[in-house]
Structure formats: structure tokens, C-alpha cells
């Protein structure tokens, strides 16, 4: 099996580094107090050099890629189960290893299996947030250890962005409905690094204000420091183009344009449609340093090369050297050996679900490049029934170019240009503009048989179908249902209520304001 050994060594080093900062978050109070002095010393030593800040920031991205959160549970599995996107046979409901999926799909958050899953996601988010906070605290106190002002601003800007990215998903998971909520929920917004301090809890409006402040801080710091303004993404994926090697691989980091896209995502979620549309169009029309589009929709070119995560249109992805090892144990992916089948613990669609997924695009079977390339349509389940499995995280190890692993194959898409097109179409006030954007998007899918929209209502309805199709396995649909307060979910027989959208905080959490 081909492995990028340089990245594997980096993963091991930064994972160990991250544990030095975050392991105390996972212990009992007595254990934490016992090791407080040791951790304070580690912190003091860590941030004595520019390299220490660099390693700490890399550690944050490694933590984001953990399977507890964006490495799996908040992209491929748990969050998609909550959107009822993966098939679960009735016969499987009591099968060992399937209980978690079953109860999340039913939104039975009080069940012990679901509670354990929720606790894991919550812990993963706040471990990452705490690590980002450590950088923000120390860069204010010791930032002069970084002699290059632009690099200092870039590190600080990305730390703000990481905190905002994770705190936004705390809001989307555990918070109240963003529109027409009948329940008020206060949530922790952590700016803390101390192991014996509780984060403050805020009501919805105050929480959102802090989220916006973090995003604006990130944008302002990155606007004058991000290497993307002097180099293209392609150039920055080839290290010889920049002097400081920490400026490489901007798509695998929260660069300026990724932060702007996160801002558009947040504006849409909050119902600020004019702002969401303006930012989405800004990014769609943005030019790189060479005068060409910053990024373009890349379905055809990427898929022809076996880049199933569509890296060339990613504004932000996480690079995971072991992705092919674990993701396709969960989803089978492109395996075709005699033992490849969709078992009870795997995530897949039934044949009927697969047909319904593309039902609003008649003729997709002939040319639609996602239909043809993203799905293994030969896999069957243990009952011998057709069970299409997702290939988005799979690549052919025997034929992949080793130089492409880090930036093309071993990636988890976090923000793609396709999402900005969806946002722009959904928030457009012009049918003509919506159709123009949709035509461009559909061209990237190699699909010419779509029906143009006749009303904006038609456009918004179809965009919900497209979000389900385009971002399956990336963790988008539960939030789309929640922000629109949908009373039903495709592939669920249950009536969906407000309570189903508000995931309860772990019982171990303490709100000092109560």
C-alpha cells in the first residue's frame, strides 16, 4: 500500500503534541488537578518558539480530523444518521455495533448509545476549541517570538477560524432553531484554556455575536497575511513557490477564502440571506493572483483522475493519511473483491433510496458524473439486496500517484465551491440568476437534462434535493433540515419536531449561570 511517509511522521508528531494540550480535558477533576503543574510547564515550553506555535496550530487541524468529529462522526456517520441518510434494516436494529446508528436515526437522544455518541462529538469539538484557545492566549503574550508579522497574523487568524468553525457546529448541533424557535437554549462559548475553569454560557443572540466576532477577527488577520493573495492554490501545493514552508497547502488550512465561505454558511443558517448571497457570489467571482478564477467547479476533471473528494474545488479540506484504511471499513467504497458487501455496521443506501436520491434528475444514469463515479453500484447487503455504497473517500491505492496522496486523495472536504453555488441559488432574488448559476453547476456534473426553474420556490425546493445528493457523507443535510425547520426527512417515517433538532448537551456539562 502506498503511504506518504512524511505526512505519516508529521501526523504522529502532531498527534503526540496535541495530547500534551488536550489530554487534561478528558480526565476527572482530581486527575486534572494532579497534573496541572506539568501541563502549565508544557505550555510554557511549547510557545517559546515560532516552531512551537506552528506545531500547535498543526495539532489543531489533526484534532479536527479525529474520527470523533470531522474525521468521521460529523461528516460520514453520526450526523448523517441524524439526517436519516443511511439505510438501517429493521432486522439490524439490535445488532451489536448498530445500536448507535439506530437510536440517532430515531432521534432518541436519551438512549445510552446515542448519549455516548453525543458525548464523543461534544468532547472532540471542545478539545479542538481549547487547543485553539491555547494558541490565542499565548500569541497575545508571546507573539513576539514570531518575527515575521504576517506569519504571526496568519497563525492567530487561523486559530480564531478553527474556534469559530467548531463553535458554529456546537450551535448547529446543540442550539435552538435559528428561526421561529419556541425553545431557548444557552450554550458554552469557550475562550478558556485553564483546566479548572468553566466556559461561560450565552443565550442565542450573545453566542452568535461572539461567533461573528471570531470570524471577523480571522478575516481581518488573514486578509493581509494569507499567501493565497500572492500565489494560487496550485502554486502553494508545490512548496518551492514560498519562502516559509508553513505557507504551503492552503486548501488544507482555514485560509482567508475558506473563512469567508464559513461566514456565508453561517449567514445562511441564521437566515441572513442577503449577506449569504453577497459572500457566496464574492467567492464564486473571486480571482486568484494569476487573474484566473480562484477555484472552479471541478467535477469532471477531478473524477476522471480518481479524485473523489473533488479537491480542486475545495476551499478547505482536512488531509488524512489513513483515510482509505478506516473510511471504507465503514462505507465499503470502491472495493470489488469477493468479500465486499454492505454489512449491518456499514453505511449505505438501499436500491430504492438510491433511485429516490436522483429521482428529481431524470436521465442522470446516462451522464451525471456523481451518479457514475461516486457510487459502487454492484455491492449487495447480507440479504443479497442491492446496496449502493459511497466512494467519496476511496481511492485506488495500486494506481494512485504517491505525490497526489496528500492533496488529492487522502482528503475530507470541509468547504467546497459547490456549497457556495447552492447558497447563491437558494438566496437569489432572481430566477434568471438562479438558472444561470444552476446551469453552470449542472455543467460541472455533466448533466444537461435538468429542468430550468420557473419560480424561486422551485429553485429552493430543488436545492434541498441537491444538498442531499451532492454532500452526502459530508455532514450537511441535518443542518439544512434544522435551519428550515423541516417537519419530515426523506427516508424517515417519523414526524420531525423541534426537539429532534436540539441535541441535548452531555449530562456532565455544568452551566454556572443556572
mmCIF file of N, CA, C and O in Angstrom, residues 234-321:
data_model
loop_
_atom_site.group_PDB
_atom_site.id
_atom_site.type_symbol
_atom_site.label_atom_id
_atom_site.label_comp_id
_atom_site.label_asym_id
_atom_site.label_seq_id
_atom_site.Cartn_x
_atom_site.Cartn_y
_atom_site.Cartn_z
ATOM 1 N N UNK A 234 -2.739 26.150 -6.497
ATOM 2 C CA UNK A 234 -1.880 25.167 -7.159
ATOM 3 C C UNK A 234 -0.412 25.431 -6.855
ATOM 4 O O UNK A 234 0.363 24.504 -6.573
ATOM 5 N N UNK A 235 -0.006 26.687 -6.899
ATOM 6 C CA UNK A 235 1.382 27.027 -6.582
ATOM 7 C C UNK A 235 1.715 26.682 -5.134
ATOM 8 O O UNK A 235 2.810 26.196 -4.835
ATOM 9 N N UNK A 236 0.769 26.933 -4.247
ATOM 10 C CA UNK A 236 1.027 26.679 -2.831
ATOM 11 C C UNK A 236 1.006 25.200 -2.486
ATOM 12 O O UNK A 236 1.400 24.813 -1.381
ATOM 13 N N UNK A 237 0.562 24.370 -3.407
ATOM 14 C CA UNK A 237 0.665 22.925 -3.230
ATOM 15 C C UNK A 237 2.003 22.398 -3.721
ATOM 16 O O UNK A 237 2.265 21.186 -3.676
ATOM 17 N N UNK A 238 2.864 23.313 -4.201
ATOM 18 C CA UNK A 238 4.221 22.982 -4.625
ATOM 19 C C UNK A 238 5.171 23.859 -3.822
ATOM 20 O O UNK A 238 5.332 25.038 -4.115
ATOM 21 N N UNK A 239 5.791 23.321 -2.776
ATOM 22 C CA UNK A 239 6.456 24.123 -1.755
ATOM 23 C C UNK A 239 7.516 25.097 -2.218
ATOM 24 O O UNK A 239 7.792 26.066 -1.534
ATOM 25 N N UNK A 240 8.111 24.891 -3.375
ATOM 26 C CA UNK A 240 9.203 25.769 -3.761
ATOM 27 C C UNK A 240 8.730 27.180 -4.100
ATOM 28 O O UNK A 240 9.535 28.091 -4.304
ATOM 29 N N UNK A 241 7.425 27.406 -4.134
ATOM 30 C CA UNK A 241 6.921 28.718 -4.506
ATOM 31 C C UNK A 241 6.911 29.724 -3.355
ATOM 32 O O UNK A 241 6.686 30.900 -3.574
ATOM 33 N N UNK A 242 7.114 29.284 -2.115
ATOM 34 C CA UNK A 242 7.069 30.211 -0.993
ATOM 35 C C UNK A 242 8.318 30.042 -0.144
ATOM 36 O O UNK A 242 8.922 28.973 -0.116
ATOM 37 N N UNK A 243 8.694 31.103 0.570
ATOM 38 C CA UNK A 243 9.918 31.061 1.351
ATOM 39 C C UNK A 243 9.747 30.275 2.638
ATOM 40 O O UNK A 243 10.586 29.451 3.004
ATOM 41 N N UNK A 244 8.670 30.524 3.362
ATOM 42 C CA UNK A 244 8.426 29.830 4.615
ATOM 43 C C UNK A 244 7.513 28.646 4.352
ATOM 44 O O UNK A 244 6.393 28.812 3.870
ATOM 45 N N UNK A 245 7.969 27.447 4.675
ATOM 46 C CA UNK A 245 7.197 26.265 4.310
ATOM 47 C C UNK A 245 5.867 26.159 5.054
ATOM 48 O O UNK A 245 5.038 25.312 4.721
ATOM 49 N N UNK A 246 5.623 27.009 6.055
ATOM 50 C CA UNK A 246 4.344 26.971 6.743
ATOM 51 C C UNK A 246 3.238 27.631 5.914
ATOM 52 O O UNK A 246 2.070 27.582 6.275
ATOM 53 N N UNK A 247 3.610 28.232 4.808
ATOM 54 C CA UNK A 247 2.622 28.811 3.914
ATOM 55 C C UNK A 247 2.116 27.851 2.861
ATOM 56 O O UNK A 247 1.302 28.222 2.016
ATOM 57 N N UNK A 248 2.578 26.598 2.895
ATOM 58 C CA UNK A 248 2.136 25.601 1.914
ATOM 59 C C UNK A 248 0.683 25.177 2.156
ATOM 60 O O UNK A 248 0.114 25.391 3.210
ATOM 61 N N UNK A 249 0.157 24.490 1.170
ATOM 62 C CA UNK A 249 -1.074 23.692 1.296
ATOM 63 C C UNK A 249 -2.227 24.474 1.951
ATOM 64 O O UNK A 249 -2.815 24.049 2.940
ATOM 65 N N UNK A 250 -2.560 25.613 1.362
ATOM 66 C CA UNK A 250 -3.558 26.489 1.990
ATOM 67 C C UNK A 250 -4.960 25.883 1.941
ATOM 68 O O UNK A 250 -5.809 26.249 2.758
ATOM 69 N N UNK A 251 -5.233 24.975 1.023
ATOM 70 C CA UNK A 251 -6.557 24.351 0.995
ATOM 71 C C UNK A 251 -6.766 23.400 2.175
ATOM 72 O O UNK A 251 -7.907 23.101 2.516
ATOM 73 N N UNK A 252 -5.689 22.944 2.785
ATOM 74 C CA UNK A 252 -5.824 22.073 3.950
ATOM 75 C C UNK A 252 -5.825 22.881 5.244
ATOM 76 O O UNK A 252 -5.756 22.307 6.329
ATOM 77 N N UNK A 253 -5.940 24.191 5.113
ATOM 78 C CA UNK A 253 -5.993 25.082 6.273
ATOM 79 C C UNK A 253 -7.129 26.082 6.069
ATOM 80 O O UNK A 253 -7.620 26.288 4.955
ATOM 81 N N UNK A 254 -7.553 26.708 7.147
ATOM 82 C CA UNK A 254 -8.614 27.712 7.055
ATOM 83 C C UNK A 254 -8.017 29.021 6.561
ATOM 84 O O UNK A 254 -7.724 29.950 7.316
ATOM 85 N N UNK A 255 -7.835 29.082 5.240
ATOM 86 C CA UNK A 255 -7.319 30.268 4.576
ATOM 87 C C UNK A 255 -8.397 31.350 4.539
ATOM 88 O O UNK A 255 -9.550 31.138 4.935
ATOM 89 N N UNK A 256 -8.033 32.516 4.024
ATOM 90 C CA UNK A 256 -8.968 33.650 4.016
ATOM 91 C C UNK A 256 -10.269 33.303 3.316
ATOM 92 O O UNK A 256 -11.361 33.600 3.824
ATOM 93 N N UNK A 257 -10.189 32.675 2.146
ATOM 94 C CA UNK A 257 -11.403 32.421 1.373
ATOM 95 C C UNK A 257 -12.259 31.333 2.020
ATOM 96 O O UNK A 257 -13.501 31.368 1.924
ATOM 97 N N UNK A 258 -11.638 30.398 2.705
ATOM 98 C CA UNK A 258 -12.406 29.396 3.444
ATOM 99 C C UNK A 258 -13.162 30.046 4.596
ATOM 100 O O UNK A 258 -14.310 29.680 4.899
ATOM 101 N N UNK A 259 -12.537 31.024 5.251
ATOM 102 C CA UNK A 259 -13.207 31.733 6.339
ATOM 103 C C UNK A 259 -14.378 32.540 5.802
ATOM 104 O O UNK A 259 -15.456 32.596 6.411
ATOM 105 N N UNK A 260 -14.199 33.164 4.640
ATOM 106 C CA UNK A 260 -15.323 33.894 4.027
ATOM 107 C C UNK A 260 -16.459 32.924 3.693
ATOM 108 O O UNK A 260 -17.641 33.234 3.878
ATOM 109 N N UNK A 261 -16.119 31.740 3.213
ATOM 110 C CA UNK A 261 -17.145 30.746 2.901
ATOM 111 C C UNK A 261 -17.852 30.280 4.171
ATOM 112 O O UNK A 261 -19.077 30.072 4.174
ATOM 113 N N UNK A 262 -17.098 30.103 5.255
ATOM 114 C CA UNK A 262 -17.720 29.755 6.536
ATOM 115 C C UNK A 262 -18.675 30.856 6.974
ATOM 116 O O UNK A 262 -19.752 30.585 7.520
ATOM 117 N N UNK A 263 -18.301 32.090 6.708
ATOM 118 C CA UNK A 263 -19.168 33.235 7.029
ATOM 119 C C UNK A 263 -20.477 33.150 6.237
ATOM 120 O O UNK A 263 -21.567 33.388 6.784
ATOM 121 N N UNK A 264 -20.389 32.781 4.962
ATOM 122 C CA UNK A 264 -21.597 32.617 4.143
ATOM 123 C C UNK A 264 -22.454 31.480 4.679
ATOM 124 O O UNK A 264 -23.689 31.589 4.732
ATOM 125 N N UNK A 265 -21.836 30.381 5.065
ATOM 126 C CA UNK A 265 -22.566 29.240 5.636
ATOM 127 C C UNK A 265 -23.316 29.670 6.892
ATOM 128 O O UNK A 265 -24.483 29.316 7.086
ATOM 129 N N UNK A 266 -22.643 30.440 7.750
ATOM 130 C CA UNK A 266 -23.277 30.897 8.980
ATOM 131 C C UNK A 266 -24.425 31.859 8.679
ATOM 132 O O UNK A 266 -25.500 31.766 9.289
ATOM 133 N N UNK A 267 -24.220 32.787 7.742
ATOM 134 C CA UNK A 267 -25.273 33.744 7.407
ATOM 135 C C UNK A 267 -26.521 33.035 6.894
ATOM 136 O O UNK A 267 -27.646 33.389 7.251
ATOM 137 N N UNK A 268 -26.326 32.015 6.056
ATOM 138 C CA UNK A 268 -27.471 31.243 5.566
ATOM 139 C C UNK A 268 -28.188 30.565 6.717
ATOM 140 O O UNK A 268 -29.426 30.602 6.802
ATOM 141 N N UNK A 269 -27.436 29.960 7.614
ATOM 142 C CA UNK A 269 -28.041 29.242 8.740
ATOM 143 C C UNK A 269 -28.864 30.187 9.614
ATOM 144 O O UNK A 269 -29.937 29.822 10.104
ATOM 145 N N UNK A 270 -28.376 31.397 9.787
ATOM 146 C CA UNK A 270 -29.056 32.363 10.651
ATOM 147 C C UNK A 270 -30.201 33.080 9.946
ATOM 148 O O UNK A 270 -30.917 33.859 10.576
ATOM 149 N N UNK A 271 -30.361 32.826 8.653
ATOM 150 C CA UNK A 271 -31.437 33.459 7.910
ATOM 151 C C UNK A 271 -31.085 34.817 7.336
ATOM 152 O O UNK A 271 -31.968 35.535 6.848
ATOM 153 N N UNK A 272 -29.807 35.171 7.352
ATOM 154 C CA UNK A 272 -29.353 36.436 6.775
ATOM 155 C C UNK A 272 -29.048 36.215 5.293
ATOM 156 O O UNK A 272 -27.894 36.137 4.860
ATOM 157 N N UNK A 273 -30.109 36.083 4.504
ATOM 158 C CA UNK A 273 -29.966 35.615 3.126
ATOM 159 C C UNK A 273 -29.250 36.614 2.234
ATOM 160 O O UNK A 273 -28.515 36.213 1.328
ATOM 161 N N UNK A 274 -29.452 37.913 2.454
ATOM 162 C CA UNK A 274 -28.774 38.915 1.624
ATOM 163 C C UNK A 274 -27.273 38.839 1.823
ATOM 164 O O UNK A 274 -26.490 38.850 0.856
ATOM 165 N N UNK A 275 -26.842 38.750 3.067
ATOM 166 C CA UNK A 275 -25.416 38.628 3.366
ATOM 167 C C UNK A 275 -24.855 37.318 2.816
ATOM 168 O O UNK A 275 -23.763 37.305 2.226
ATOM 169 N N UNK A 276 -25.586 36.224 2.991
ATOM 170 C CA UNK A 276 -25.125 34.925 2.488
ATOM 171 C C UNK A 276 -24.930 34.976 0.982
ATOM 172 O O UNK A 276 -23.926 34.472 0.448
ATOM 173 N N UNK A 277 -25.868 35.572 0.283
ATOM 174 C CA UNK A 277 -25.781 35.660 -1.178
ATOM 175 C C UNK A 277 -24.599 36.520 -1.606
ATOM 176 O O UNK A 277 -23.854 36.161 -2.525
ATOM 177 N N UNK A 278 -24.415 37.633 -0.932
ATOM 178 C CA UNK A 278 -23.318 38.538 -1.307
ATOM 179 C C UNK A 278 -21.962 37.857 -1.158
ATOM 180 O O UNK A 278 -21.103 37.946 -2.053
ATOM 181 N N UNK A 279 -21.763 37.150 -0.044
ATOM 182 C CA UNK A 279 -20.470 36.488 0.172
ATOM 183 C C UNK A 279 -20.288 35.323 -0.794
ATOM 184 O O UNK A 279 -19.199 35.119 -1.345
ATOM 185 N N UNK A 280 -21.354 34.559 -1.025
ATOM 186 C CA UNK A 280 -21.261 33.429 -1.960
ATOM 187 C C UNK A 280 -20.860 33.917 -3.355
ATOM 188 O O UNK A 280 -19.974 33.323 -4.000
ATOM 189 N N UNK A 281 -21.473 34.969 -3.826
ATOM 190 C CA UNK A 281 -21.136 35.497 -5.153
ATOM 191 C C UNK A 281 -19.723 36.087 -5.171
ATOM 192 O O UNK A 281 -19.011 35.988 -6.181
ATOM 193 N N UNK A 282 -19.314 36.695 -4.068
ATOM 194 C CA UNK A 282 -17.945 37.216 -3.967
ATOM 195 C C UNK A 282 -16.928 36.106 -4.193
ATOM 196 O O UNK A 282 -15.942 36.283 -4.913
ATOM 197 N N UNK A 283 -17.177 34.942 -3.600
ATOM 198 C CA UNK A 283 -16.234 33.823 -3.725
ATOM 199 C C UNK A 283 -16.330 33.190 -5.109
ATOM 200 O O UNK A 283 -15.308 32.860 -5.731
ATOM 201 N N UNK A 284 -17.542 33.023 -5.621
ATOM 202 C CA UNK A 284 -17.725 32.464 -6.963
ATOM 203 C C UNK A 284 -16.985 33.298 -8.001
ATOM 204 O O UNK A 284 -16.376 32.769 -8.940
ATOM 205 N N UNK A 285 -17.006 34.623 -7.840
ATOM 206 C CA UNK A 285 -16.396 35.535 -8.817
ATOM 207 C C UNK A 285 -14.957 35.906 -8.486
ATOM 208 O O UNK A 285 -14.327 36.659 -9.245
ATOM 209 N N UNK A 286 -14.417 35.405 -7.384
ATOM 210 C CA UNK A 286 -13.072 35.801 -6.950
ATOM 211 C C UNK A 286 -12.015 35.328 -7.945
ATOM 212 O O UNK A 286 -12.120 34.252 -8.545
ATOM 213 N N UNK A 287 -10.976 36.138 -8.095
ATOM 214 C CA UNK A 287 -9.852 35.821 -8.967
ATOM 215 C C UNK A 287 -8.614 35.503 -8.138
ATOM 216 O O UNK A 287 -8.404 36.067 -7.061
ATOM 217 N N UNK A 288 -7.816 34.594 -8.636
ATOM 218 C CA UNK A 288 -6.545 34.290 -7.999
ATOM 219 C C UNK A 288 -5.482 35.286 -8.384
ATOM 220 O O UNK A 288 -5.725 36.222 -9.160
ATOM 221 N N UNK A 289 -4.282 35.086 -7.878
ATOM 222 C CA UNK A 289 -3.181 36.013 -8.152
ATOM 223 C C UNK A 289 -2.789 36.024 -9.622
ATOM 224 O O UNK A 289 -2.161 36.977 -10.097
ATOM 225 N N UNK A 290 -3.178 34.984 -10.377
ATOM 226 C CA UNK A 290 -2.852 34.920 -11.801
ATOM 227 C C UNK A 290 -3.963 35.491 -12.682
ATOM 228 O O UNK A 290 -3.872 35.442 -13.913
ATOM 229 N N UNK A 291 -5.016 36.031 -12.066
ATOM 230 C CA UNK A 291 -6.116 36.618 -12.831
ATOM 231 C C UNK A 291 -7.186 35.630 -13.240
ATOM 232 O O UNK A 291 -8.225 36.029 -13.771
ATOM 233 N N UNK A 292 -6.970 34.355 -13.005
ATOM 234 C CA UNK A 292 -7.965 33.330 -13.303
ATOM 235 C C UNK A 292 -8.876 33.128 -12.094
ATOM 236 O O UNK A 292 -8.566 33.595 -10.992
ATOM 237 N N UNK A 293 -10.007 32.417 -12.270
ATOM 238 C CA UNK A 293 -10.868 32.172 -11.122
ATOM 239 C C UNK A 293 -10.103 31.531 -9.967
ATOM 240 O O UNK A 293 -9.234 30.678 -10.178
ATOM 241 N N UNK A 294 -10.429 31.954 -8.753
ATOM 242 C CA UNK A 294 -9.762 31.436 -7.562
ATOM 243 C C UNK A 294 -9.846 29.919 -7.525
ATOM 244 O O UNK A 294 -8.830 29.219 -7.386
ATOM 245 N N UNK A 295 -11.046 29.380 -7.640
ATOM 246 C CA UNK A 295 -11.285 27.957 -7.820
ATOM 247 C C UNK A 295 -12.470 27.811 -8.759
ATOM 248 O O UNK A 295 -13.274 28.730 -8.890
ATOM 249 N N UNK A 296 -12.565 26.688 -9.420
ATOM 250 C CA UNK A 296 -13.681 26.425 -10.321
ATOM 251 C C UNK A 296 -14.318 25.094 -9.958
ATOM 252 O O UNK A 296 -13.673 24.210 -9.386
ATOM 253 N N UNK A 297 -15.585 24.958 -10.304
ATOM 254 C CA UNK A 297 -16.261 23.678 -10.133
ATOM 255 C C UNK A 297 -15.506 22.626 -10.930
ATOM 256 O O UNK A 297 -15.206 22.833 -12.105
ATOM 257 N N UNK A 298 -15.199 21.511 -10.290
ATOM 258 C CA UNK A 298 -14.221 20.619 -10.911
ATOM 259 C C UNK A 298 -14.662 19.175 -10.983
ATOM 260 O O UNK A 298 -13.834 18.274 -10.992
ATOM 261 N N UNK A 299 -15.948 18.930 -11.012
ATOM 262 C CA UNK A 299 -16.417 17.560 -11.014
ATOM 263 C C UNK A 299 -15.794 16.682 -12.074
ATOM 264 O O UNK A 299 -15.275 15.601 -11.792
ATOM 265 N N UNK A 300 -15.811 17.144 -13.319
ATOM 266 C CA UNK A 300 -15.336 16.310 -14.421
ATOM 267 C C UNK A 300 -13.848 16.021 -14.315
ATOM 268 O O UNK A 300 -13.412 14.865 -14.339
ATOM 269 N N UNK A 301 -13.047 17.073 -14.165
ATOM 270 C CA UNK A 301 -11.599 16.879 -14.156
ATOM 271 C C UNK A 301 -11.152 16.047 -12.959
ATOM 272 O O UNK A 301 -10.312 15.148 -13.087
ATOM 273 N N UNK A 302 -11.691 16.306 -11.785
ATOM 274 C CA UNK A 302 -11.282 15.556 -10.607
ATOM 275 C C UNK A 302 -11.707 14.096 -10.695
ATOM 276 O O UNK A 302 -10.920 13.188 -10.423
ATOM 277 N N UNK A 303 -12.945 13.859 -11.062
ATOM 278 C CA UNK A 303 -13.444 12.487 -11.075
ATOM 279 C C UNK A 303 -12.750 11.640 -12.133
ATOM 280 O O UNK A 303 -12.529 10.445 -11.941
ATOM 281 N N UNK A 304 -12.387 12.232 -13.257
ATOM 282 C CA UNK A 304 -11.649 11.487 -14.277
ATOM 283 C C UNK A 304 -10.294 11.019 -13.765
ATOM 284 O O UNK A 304 -9.767 9.994 -14.204
ATOM 285 N N UNK A 305 -9.731 11.770 -12.813
ATOM 286 C CA UNK A 305 -8.436 11.417 -12.239
ATOM 287 C C UNK A 305 -8.556 10.594 -10.965
ATOM 288 O O UNK A 305 -7.544 10.290 -10.325
ATOM 289 N N UNK A 306 -9.785 10.235 -10.593
ATOM 290 C CA UNK A 306 -9.989 9.450 -9.386
ATOM 291 C C UNK A 306 -9.917 10.251 -8.106
ATOM 292 O O UNK A 306 -9.756 9.681 -7.022
ATOM 293 N N UNK A 307 -10.055 11.586 -8.213
ATOM 294 C CA UNK A 307 -10.036 12.444 -7.029
ATOM 295 C C UNK A 307 -11.481 12.608 -6.540
ATOM 296 O O UNK A 307 -12.143 13.608 -6.800
ATOM 297 N N UNK A 308 -11.969 11.631 -5.813
ATOM 298 C CA UNK A 308 -13.401 11.575 -5.496
ATOM 299 C C UNK A 308 -13.869 12.643 -4.524
ATOM 300 O O UNK A 308 -15.058 12.951 -4.461
ATOM 301 N N UNK A 309 -12.961 13.212 -3.752
ATOM 302 C CA UNK A 309 -13.336 14.291 -2.839
ATOM 303 C C UNK A 309 -13.392 15.653 -3.492
ATOM 304 O O UNK A 309 -13.646 16.648 -2.822
ATOM 305 N N UNK A 310 -13.189 15.719 -4.803
ATOM 306 C CA UNK A 310 -13.196 16.967 -5.581
ATOM 307 C C UNK A 310 -12.278 18.029 -4.971
ATOM 308 O O UNK A 310 -12.688 19.155 -4.691
ATOM 309 N N UNK A 311 -11.001 17.698 -4.793
ATOM 310 C CA UNK A 311 -10.082 18.619 -4.109
ATOM 311 C C UNK A 311 -9.875 19.947 -4.826
ATOM 312 O O UNK A 311 -9.626 20.963 -4.181
ATOM 313 N N UNK A 312 -9.971 19.957 -6.155
ATOM 314 C CA UNK A 312 -9.680 21.197 -6.872
ATOM 315 C C UNK A 312 -10.731 22.273 -6.671
ATOM 316 O O UNK A 312 -10.473 23.436 -6.967
ATOM 317 N N UNK A 313 -11.912 21.894 -6.155
ATOM 318 C CA UNK A 313 -12.895 22.918 -5.844
ATOM 319 C C UNK A 313 -13.036 23.125 -4.338
ATOM 320 O O UNK A 313 -13.886 23.884 -3.881
ATOM 321 N N UNK A 314 -12.183 22.482 -3.563
ATOM 322 C CA UNK A 314 -12.230 22.653 -2.114
ATOM 323 C C UNK A 314 -11.591 23.973 -1.704
ATOM 324 O O UNK A 314 -10.462 24.286 -2.098
ATOM 325 N N UNK A 315 -12.293 24.726 -0.908
ATOM 326 C CA UNK A 315 -11.716 25.895 -0.260
ATOM 327 C C UNK A 315 -11.044 25.490 1.042
ATOM 328 O O UNK A 315 -10.161 26.179 1.539
ATOM 329 N N UNK A 316 -11.466 24.369 1.594
ATOM 330 C CA UNK A 316 -10.859 23.839 2.818
ATOM 331 C C UNK A 316 -11.142 22.342 2.883
ATOM 332 O O UNK A 316 -12.275 21.916 2.704
ATOM 333 N N UNK A 317 -10.075 21.571 3.086
ATOM 334 C CA UNK A 317 -10.234 20.143 3.345
ATOM 335 C C UNK A 317 -9.275 19.736 4.449
ATOM 336 O O UNK A 317 -8.312 20.454 4.757
ATOM 337 N N UNK A 318 -9.543 18.606 5.068
ATOM 338 C CA UNK A 318 -8.624 18.003 6.012
ATOM 339 C C UNK A 318 -7.905 16.865 5.318
ATOM 340 O O UNK A 318 -8.524 16.058 4.623
ATOM 341 N N UNK A 319 -6.608 16.802 5.485
ATOM 342 C CA UNK A 319 -5.815 15.752 4.863
ATOM 343 C C UNK A 319 -5.546 14.660 5.893
ATOM 344 O O UNK A 319 -5.037 14.929 6.976
ATOM 345 N N UNK A 320 -5.943 13.409 5.564
ATOM 346 C CA UNK A 320 -5.865 12.286 6.498
ATOM 347 C C UNK A 320 -5.139 11.122 5.837
ATOM 348 O O UNK A 320 -5.673 10.482 4.928
ATOM 349 N N UNK A 321 -3.938 10.820 6.299
ATOM 350 C CA UNK A 321 -3.138 9.785 5.646
ATOM 351 C C UNK A 321 -3.769 8.404 5.749
ATOM 352 O O UNK A 321 -3.547 7.549 4.897
#
